[in-house]
């Protein structure tokens, strides 16, 4: 999976839960931060 290929991804509990289930913790944290950052949300 190439993180740079992500554009706008809908953020909801199901999608985040799926990401958590599919990736280890570090990758999940990075992926969620990148997804939110693309939507203009900084955490």
PDB file of C-alpha atoms in Angstrom:
ATOM      1  CA  UNK A   1       0.000   0.000   0.000  1.00  0.00           C
ATOM      2  CA  UNK A   2       1.436   3.350  -1.011  1.00  0.00           C
ATOM      3  CA  UNK A   3       0.371   6.100   1.390  1.00  0.00           C
ATOM      4  CA  UNK A   4       1.059   8.797  -1.207  1.00  0.00           C
ATOM      5  CA  UNK A   5      -1.691   7.332  -3.405  1.00  0.00           C
ATOM      6  CA  UNK A   6      -4.398   8.298  -0.897  1.00  0.00           C
ATOM      7  CA  UNK A   7      -6.629  11.222  -1.798  1.00  0.00           C
ATOM      8  CA  UNK A   8      -9.818  11.852   0.169  1.00  0.00           C
ATOM      9  CA  UNK A   9     -10.836   8.902   2.297  1.00  0.00           C
ATOM     10  CA  UNK A  10     -14.095   8.972   4.252  1.00  0.00           C
ATOM     11  CA  UNK A  11     -13.427   8.979   7.973  1.00  0.00           C
ATOM     12  CA  UNK A  12     -15.809   6.926  10.060  1.00  0.00           C
ATOM     13  CA  UNK A  13     -15.639   4.364  12.828  1.00  0.00           C
ATOM     14  CA  UNK A  14     -15.880   1.405  10.460  1.00  0.00           C
ATOM     15  CA  UNK A  15     -13.046   2.494   8.187  1.00  0.00           C
ATOM     16  CA  UNK A  16     -10.777   3.316  11.118  1.00  0.00           C
ATOM     17  CA  UNK A  17     -11.643   0.017  12.806  1.00  0.00           C
ATOM     18  CA  UNK A  18     -10.811  -1.870   9.614  1.00  0.00           C
ATOM     19  CA  UNK A  19      -7.475  -0.070   9.359  1.00  0.00           C
ATOM     20  CA  UNK A  20      -6.720  -0.937  12.982  1.00  0.00           C
ATOM     21  CA  UNK A  21      -7.561  -4.579  12.312  1.00  0.00           C
ATOM     22  CA  UNK A  22      -5.449  -4.744   9.143  1.00  0.00           C
ATOM     23  CA  UNK A  23      -2.275  -2.941  10.265  1.00  0.00           C
ATOM     24  CA  UNK A  24       0.068  -2.857  13.205  1.00  0.00           C
ATOM     25  CA  UNK A  25      -0.196   0.030  15.643  1.00  0.00           C
ATOM     26  CA  UNK A  26       2.547   2.242  14.197  1.00  0.00           C
ATOM     27  CA  UNK A  27       1.250   1.949  10.631  1.00  0.00           C
ATOM     28  CA  UNK A  28      -2.288   2.630  11.824  1.00  0.00           C
ATOM     29  CA  UNK A  29      -1.284   5.782  13.688  1.00  0.00           C
ATOM     30  CA  UNK A  30       0.630   7.077  10.667  1.00  0.00           C
ATOM     31  CA  UNK A  31      -2.159   6.204   8.254  1.00  0.00           C
ATOM     32  CA  UNK A  32      -4.858   7.848  10.366  1.00  0.00           C
ATOM     33  CA  UNK A  33      -2.719  10.983  10.784  1.00  0.00           C
ATOM     34  CA  UNK A  34      -2.120  11.183   7.027  1.00  0.00           C
ATOM     35  CA  UNK A  35      -5.817  10.651   6.274  1.00  0.00           C
ATOM     36  CA  UNK A  36      -6.861  13.351   8.739  1.00  0.00           C
ATOM     37  CA  UNK A  37      -4.112  15.689   7.551  1.00  0.00           C
ATOM     38  CA  UNK A  38      -5.396  15.427   3.974  1.00  0.00           C
ATOM     39  CA  UNK A  39      -8.765  16.589   5.272  1.00  0.00           C
ATOM     40  CA  UNK A  40      -7.130  19.562   7.004  1.00  0.00           C
ATOM     41  CA  UNK A  41      -7.253  18.116  10.506  1.00  0.00           C
ATOM     42  CA  UNK A  42      -4.051  18.142  12.532  1.00  0.00           C
ATOM     43  CA  UNK A  43      -3.695  15.807  15.497  1.00  0.00           C
TER      44      UNK A  43
END
